[in-house]
C-alpha positions as a printed Julia matrix, in Angstrom:
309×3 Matrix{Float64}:
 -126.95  -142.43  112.16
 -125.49  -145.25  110.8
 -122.25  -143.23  109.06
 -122.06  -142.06  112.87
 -122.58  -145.68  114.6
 -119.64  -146.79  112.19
 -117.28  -144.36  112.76
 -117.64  -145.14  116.43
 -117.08  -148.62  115.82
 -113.83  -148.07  113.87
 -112.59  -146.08  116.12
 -113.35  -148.48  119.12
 -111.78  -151.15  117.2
 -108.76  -148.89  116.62
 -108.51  -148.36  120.22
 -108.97  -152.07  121.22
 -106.47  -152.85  118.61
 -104.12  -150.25  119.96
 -104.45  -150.99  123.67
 -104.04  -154.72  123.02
 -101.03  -154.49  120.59
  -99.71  -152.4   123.31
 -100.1   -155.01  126.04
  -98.65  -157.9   123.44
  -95.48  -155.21  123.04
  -94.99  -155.08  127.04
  -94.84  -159.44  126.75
  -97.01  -159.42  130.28
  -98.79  -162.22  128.75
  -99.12  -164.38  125.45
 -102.03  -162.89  123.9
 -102.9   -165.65  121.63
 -104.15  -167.72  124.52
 -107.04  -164.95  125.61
 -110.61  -165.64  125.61
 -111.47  -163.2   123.24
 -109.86  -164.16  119.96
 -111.18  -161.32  118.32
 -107.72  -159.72  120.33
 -105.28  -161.74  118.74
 -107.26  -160.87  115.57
 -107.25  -157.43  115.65
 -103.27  -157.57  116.67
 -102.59  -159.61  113.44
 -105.05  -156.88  111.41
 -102.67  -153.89  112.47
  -99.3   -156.16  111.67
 -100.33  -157.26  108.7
 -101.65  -153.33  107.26
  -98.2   -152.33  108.92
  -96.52  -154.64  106.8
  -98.26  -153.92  103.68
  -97.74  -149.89  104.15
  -93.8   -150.82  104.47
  -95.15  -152.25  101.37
  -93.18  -155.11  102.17
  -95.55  -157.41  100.6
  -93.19  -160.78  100.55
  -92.93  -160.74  104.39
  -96.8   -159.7   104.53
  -97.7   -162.58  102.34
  -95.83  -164.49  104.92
  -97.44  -163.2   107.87
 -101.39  -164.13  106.19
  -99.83  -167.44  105.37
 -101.07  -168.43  109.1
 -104.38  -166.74  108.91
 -105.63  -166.32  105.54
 -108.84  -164.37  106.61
 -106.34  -161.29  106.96
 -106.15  -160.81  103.12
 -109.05  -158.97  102.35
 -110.55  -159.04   99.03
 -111.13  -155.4    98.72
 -107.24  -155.36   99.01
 -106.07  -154.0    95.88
 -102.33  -155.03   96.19
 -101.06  -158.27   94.85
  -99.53  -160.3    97.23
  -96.78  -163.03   96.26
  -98.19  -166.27   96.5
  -96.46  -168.31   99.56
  -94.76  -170.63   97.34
  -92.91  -168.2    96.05
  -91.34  -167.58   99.6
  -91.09  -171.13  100.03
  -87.08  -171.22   99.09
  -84.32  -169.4   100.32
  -81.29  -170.39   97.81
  -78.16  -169.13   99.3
  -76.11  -171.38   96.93
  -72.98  -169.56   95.58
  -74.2   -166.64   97.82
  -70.15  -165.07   99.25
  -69.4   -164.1   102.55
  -72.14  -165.98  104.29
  -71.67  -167.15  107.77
  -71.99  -170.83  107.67
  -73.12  -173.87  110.42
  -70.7   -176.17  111.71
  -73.18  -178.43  113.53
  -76.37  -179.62  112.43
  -80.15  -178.35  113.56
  -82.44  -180.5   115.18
  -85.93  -179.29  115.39
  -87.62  -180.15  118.44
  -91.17  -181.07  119.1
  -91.31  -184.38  121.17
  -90.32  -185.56  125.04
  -87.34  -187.18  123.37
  -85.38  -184.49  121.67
  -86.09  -182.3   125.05
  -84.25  -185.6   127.08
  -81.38  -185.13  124.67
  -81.17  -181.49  124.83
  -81.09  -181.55  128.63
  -78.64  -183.97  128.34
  -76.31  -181.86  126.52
  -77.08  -178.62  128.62
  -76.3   -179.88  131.85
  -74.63  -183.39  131.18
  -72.72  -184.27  134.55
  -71.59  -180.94  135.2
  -74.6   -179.98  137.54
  -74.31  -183.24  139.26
  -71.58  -182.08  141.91
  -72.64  -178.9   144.24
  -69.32  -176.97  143.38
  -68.05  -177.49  139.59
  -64.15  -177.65  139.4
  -63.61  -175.59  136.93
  -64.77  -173.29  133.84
  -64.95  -176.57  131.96
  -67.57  -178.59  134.42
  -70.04  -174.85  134.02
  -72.62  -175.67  131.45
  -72.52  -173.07  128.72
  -75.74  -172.37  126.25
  -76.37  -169.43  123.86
  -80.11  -169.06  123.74
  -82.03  -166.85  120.93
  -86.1   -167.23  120.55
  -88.23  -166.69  116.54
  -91.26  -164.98  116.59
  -94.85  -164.14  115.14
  -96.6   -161.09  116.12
  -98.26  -161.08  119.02
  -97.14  -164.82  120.11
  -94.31  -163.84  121.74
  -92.23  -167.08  121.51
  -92.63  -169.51  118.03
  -89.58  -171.21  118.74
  -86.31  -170.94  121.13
  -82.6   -172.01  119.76
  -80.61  -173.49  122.62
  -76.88  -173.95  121.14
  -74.81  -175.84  124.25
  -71.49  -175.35  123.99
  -70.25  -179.02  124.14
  -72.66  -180.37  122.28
  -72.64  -181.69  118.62
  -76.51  -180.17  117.49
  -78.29  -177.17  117.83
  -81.81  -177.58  119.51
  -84.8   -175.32  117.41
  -87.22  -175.9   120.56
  -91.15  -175.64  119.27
  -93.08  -173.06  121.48
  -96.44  -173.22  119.04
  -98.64  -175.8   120.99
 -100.99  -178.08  119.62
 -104.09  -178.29  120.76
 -106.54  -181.26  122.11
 -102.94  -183.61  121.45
 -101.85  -186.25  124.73
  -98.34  -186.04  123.2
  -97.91  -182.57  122.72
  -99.55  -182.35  126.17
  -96.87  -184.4   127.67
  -93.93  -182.31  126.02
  -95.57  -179.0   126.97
  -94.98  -179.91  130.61
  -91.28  -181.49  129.47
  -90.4   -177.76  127.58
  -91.84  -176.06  130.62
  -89.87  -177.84  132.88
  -86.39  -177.46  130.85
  -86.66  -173.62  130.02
  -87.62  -173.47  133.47
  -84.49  -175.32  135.1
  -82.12  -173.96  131.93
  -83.5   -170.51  132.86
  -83.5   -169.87  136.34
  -80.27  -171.99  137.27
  -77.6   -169.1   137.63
  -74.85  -171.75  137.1
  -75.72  -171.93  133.29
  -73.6   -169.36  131.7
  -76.32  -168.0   129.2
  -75.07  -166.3   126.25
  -77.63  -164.11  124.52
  -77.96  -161.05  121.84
  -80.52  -158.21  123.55
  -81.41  -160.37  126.84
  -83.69  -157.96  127.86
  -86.31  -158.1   125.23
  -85.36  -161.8   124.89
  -86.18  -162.4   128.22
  -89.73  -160.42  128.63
  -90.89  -162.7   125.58
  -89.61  -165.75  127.3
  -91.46  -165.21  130.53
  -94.83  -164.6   128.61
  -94.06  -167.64  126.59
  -93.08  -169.67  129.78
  -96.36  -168.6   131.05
  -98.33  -170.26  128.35
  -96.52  -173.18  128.53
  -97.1   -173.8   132.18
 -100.29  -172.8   132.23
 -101.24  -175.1   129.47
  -99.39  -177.97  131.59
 -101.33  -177.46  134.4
  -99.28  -174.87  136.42
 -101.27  -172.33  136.33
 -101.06  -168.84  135.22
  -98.15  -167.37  136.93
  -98.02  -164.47  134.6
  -94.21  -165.14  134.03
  -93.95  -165.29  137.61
  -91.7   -168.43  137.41
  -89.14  -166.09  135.65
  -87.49  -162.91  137.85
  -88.53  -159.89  136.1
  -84.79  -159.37  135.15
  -82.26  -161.56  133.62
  -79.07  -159.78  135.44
  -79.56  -162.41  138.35
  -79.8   -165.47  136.23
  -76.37  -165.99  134.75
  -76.94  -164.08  131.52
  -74.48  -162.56  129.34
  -75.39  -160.08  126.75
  -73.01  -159.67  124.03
  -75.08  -156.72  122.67
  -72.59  -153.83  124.16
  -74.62  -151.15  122.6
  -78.55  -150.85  121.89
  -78.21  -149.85  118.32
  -75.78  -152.91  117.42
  -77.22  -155.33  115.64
  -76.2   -159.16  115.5
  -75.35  -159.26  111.54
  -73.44  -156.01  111.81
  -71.19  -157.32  115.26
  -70.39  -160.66  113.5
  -69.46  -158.96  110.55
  -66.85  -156.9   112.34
  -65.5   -159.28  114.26
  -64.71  -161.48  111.41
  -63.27  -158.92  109.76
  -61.4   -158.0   113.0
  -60.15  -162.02  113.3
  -58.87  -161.78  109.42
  -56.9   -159.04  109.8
  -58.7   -156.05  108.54
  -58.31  -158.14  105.08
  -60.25  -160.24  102.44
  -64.02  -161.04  102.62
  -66.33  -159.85  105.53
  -68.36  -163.06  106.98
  -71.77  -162.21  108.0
  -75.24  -163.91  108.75
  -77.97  -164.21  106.14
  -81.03  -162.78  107.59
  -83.45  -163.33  104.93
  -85.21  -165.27  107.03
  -85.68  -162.84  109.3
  -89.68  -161.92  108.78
  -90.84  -165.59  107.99
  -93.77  -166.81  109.18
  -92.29  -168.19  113.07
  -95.85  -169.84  113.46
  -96.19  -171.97  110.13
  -95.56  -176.19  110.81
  -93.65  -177.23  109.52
  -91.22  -174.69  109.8
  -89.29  -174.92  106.01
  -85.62  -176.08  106.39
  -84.08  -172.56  105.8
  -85.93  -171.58  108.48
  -84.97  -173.91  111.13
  -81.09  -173.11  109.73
  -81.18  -169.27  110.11
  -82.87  -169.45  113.92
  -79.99  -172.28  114.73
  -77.07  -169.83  113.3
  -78.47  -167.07  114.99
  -78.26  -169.3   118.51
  -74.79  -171.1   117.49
  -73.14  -167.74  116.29
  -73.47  -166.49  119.94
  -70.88  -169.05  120.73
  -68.53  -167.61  118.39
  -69.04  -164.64  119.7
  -68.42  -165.31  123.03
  -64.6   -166.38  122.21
  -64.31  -163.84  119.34
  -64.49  -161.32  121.78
């Protein structure tokens, strides 16, 4: 009887943990704010095994880094110690796309005053804009950790001198961060929504589902409610978006790459992005400097992009 009572519960767990990932992958909701955090647990369980049967034990180690409790120690496998992850050295490294503007990691009212500033500037202030030049122009990507489905979101505006690394990871039981929850909400909101803003983006569509769940948590955790990514329309076709992914199966690294090779003639060095970065830990504060330089790239290269092409 008890072999048979715990088989039943492993396979209710592996159900529960199925069902729930399942719900994470649809971004309906953020998860990680449920009542039962035994969910969110059970998510992170079946990322982190994933992870170690890739046996990519580096971006594993990073995952646990977060919640320790996931490293069992009947786990046989060694996993790097986090320090070991701690530095990405791309010194000397050739071909690398490089920033032209710096990164600004975001996390108080202020530095969300002087984003909005540089999204919409005066250029919203008439009705009609004049021109191209008076429509406000921001590429947009968001970082992740499994199942939150927003750590952070990159808003690159195109006359602007900084790239904004937005924090979507909020702290609990803090006035401040209480007070800049409802100032994020309100500028992904207005940046979101407004159709005006030319939005440049790399695979909207999954971009945007995690955006509304994220949006969701944000507002509800400012007092708006749980709109269930209501304030977002289900689709981002509406919204001013502009996908520069023309095919499903292109990836970012692999478009940039060909279109610098494209703008050089067919000749010397292919450019492309460094995306070792890639399966960090989205959730850790603070966020290491390579870190907050790979998610502005990946927002700031969209503006290339978009006159590459």
């Amino acid at each position: 009887e008890p072999a048979a009572e715990a088989d039943a519960d492993a396979a209710t767990s592996v159900f529960i943990t199925r069902a729930v990932h399942r719900l994470a992958g649809a971004w309906v909701m953020d998860i990680t704010c449920a009542s039962v955090p035994s969910a969110t647990f059970l998510t992170e369980r079946e990322i982190f095994h994933a992870l170690l049967r890739e046996e990519a034990f580096v971006a594993a180690a990073e995952y646990a880094s977060t919640n320790p409790s996931l490293v069992g120690s009947s786990d046989p496998r060694d996993l790097p110690s986090i320090d070991e992850t701690d530095a990405i050295d791309d010194a000397g490294a050739p071909g690398l796309l490089r920033p032209t503007r710096p990164a600004v990691f975001v996390a108080d009212v202020e530095g969300l005053a002087r984003c909005r500033e540089e999204i919409f500037g005066c250029a919203l202030r008439a009705e009609t804009p004049r021109d191209a030049e008076d429509v406000p122009v921001v590429a947009i990507d968001v970082e992740w950790r499994d199942p939150r489905p927003v750590s952070t979101v990159q808003l690159a505006p195109l006359r602007a001198d900084a790239t904004y690394v937005v924090d979507m990871v909020p702290k609990e039981g803090d006035e401040e961060n209480d007070a800049f929850v409802v100032a994020a909400a309100a500028l992904l909101r207005d940046v979101l929504r407004d159709a005006r803003v030319k939005k440049l983006g790399f695979g909207w569509s999954n971009d945007w589902h995690r955006l509304r769940a994220g949006l969701s948590r944000f507002e509800s955790a400012s007092g708006g409610g749980d709109s269930g990514g209501d304030s977002l329309p289900a689709s981002h076709e509406r919204c001013g978006c502009v996908d520069l992914q023309t095919h499903p199966d292109l990836g970012l690294r692999e478009l940039v790459r060909d279109s610098a090779r494209l703008r050089a003639g067919g000749g010397g060095e292919a450019t492309t992005l460094d995306k070792r970065e890639q399966r960090s830990n989205w959730d850790r504060r603070p966020l290491r400097g390579s870190q907050i330089a790979y998610a502005a790239l990946d927002a700031e290269v969209l503006l290339r992009l978009d006159g590459w092409l």
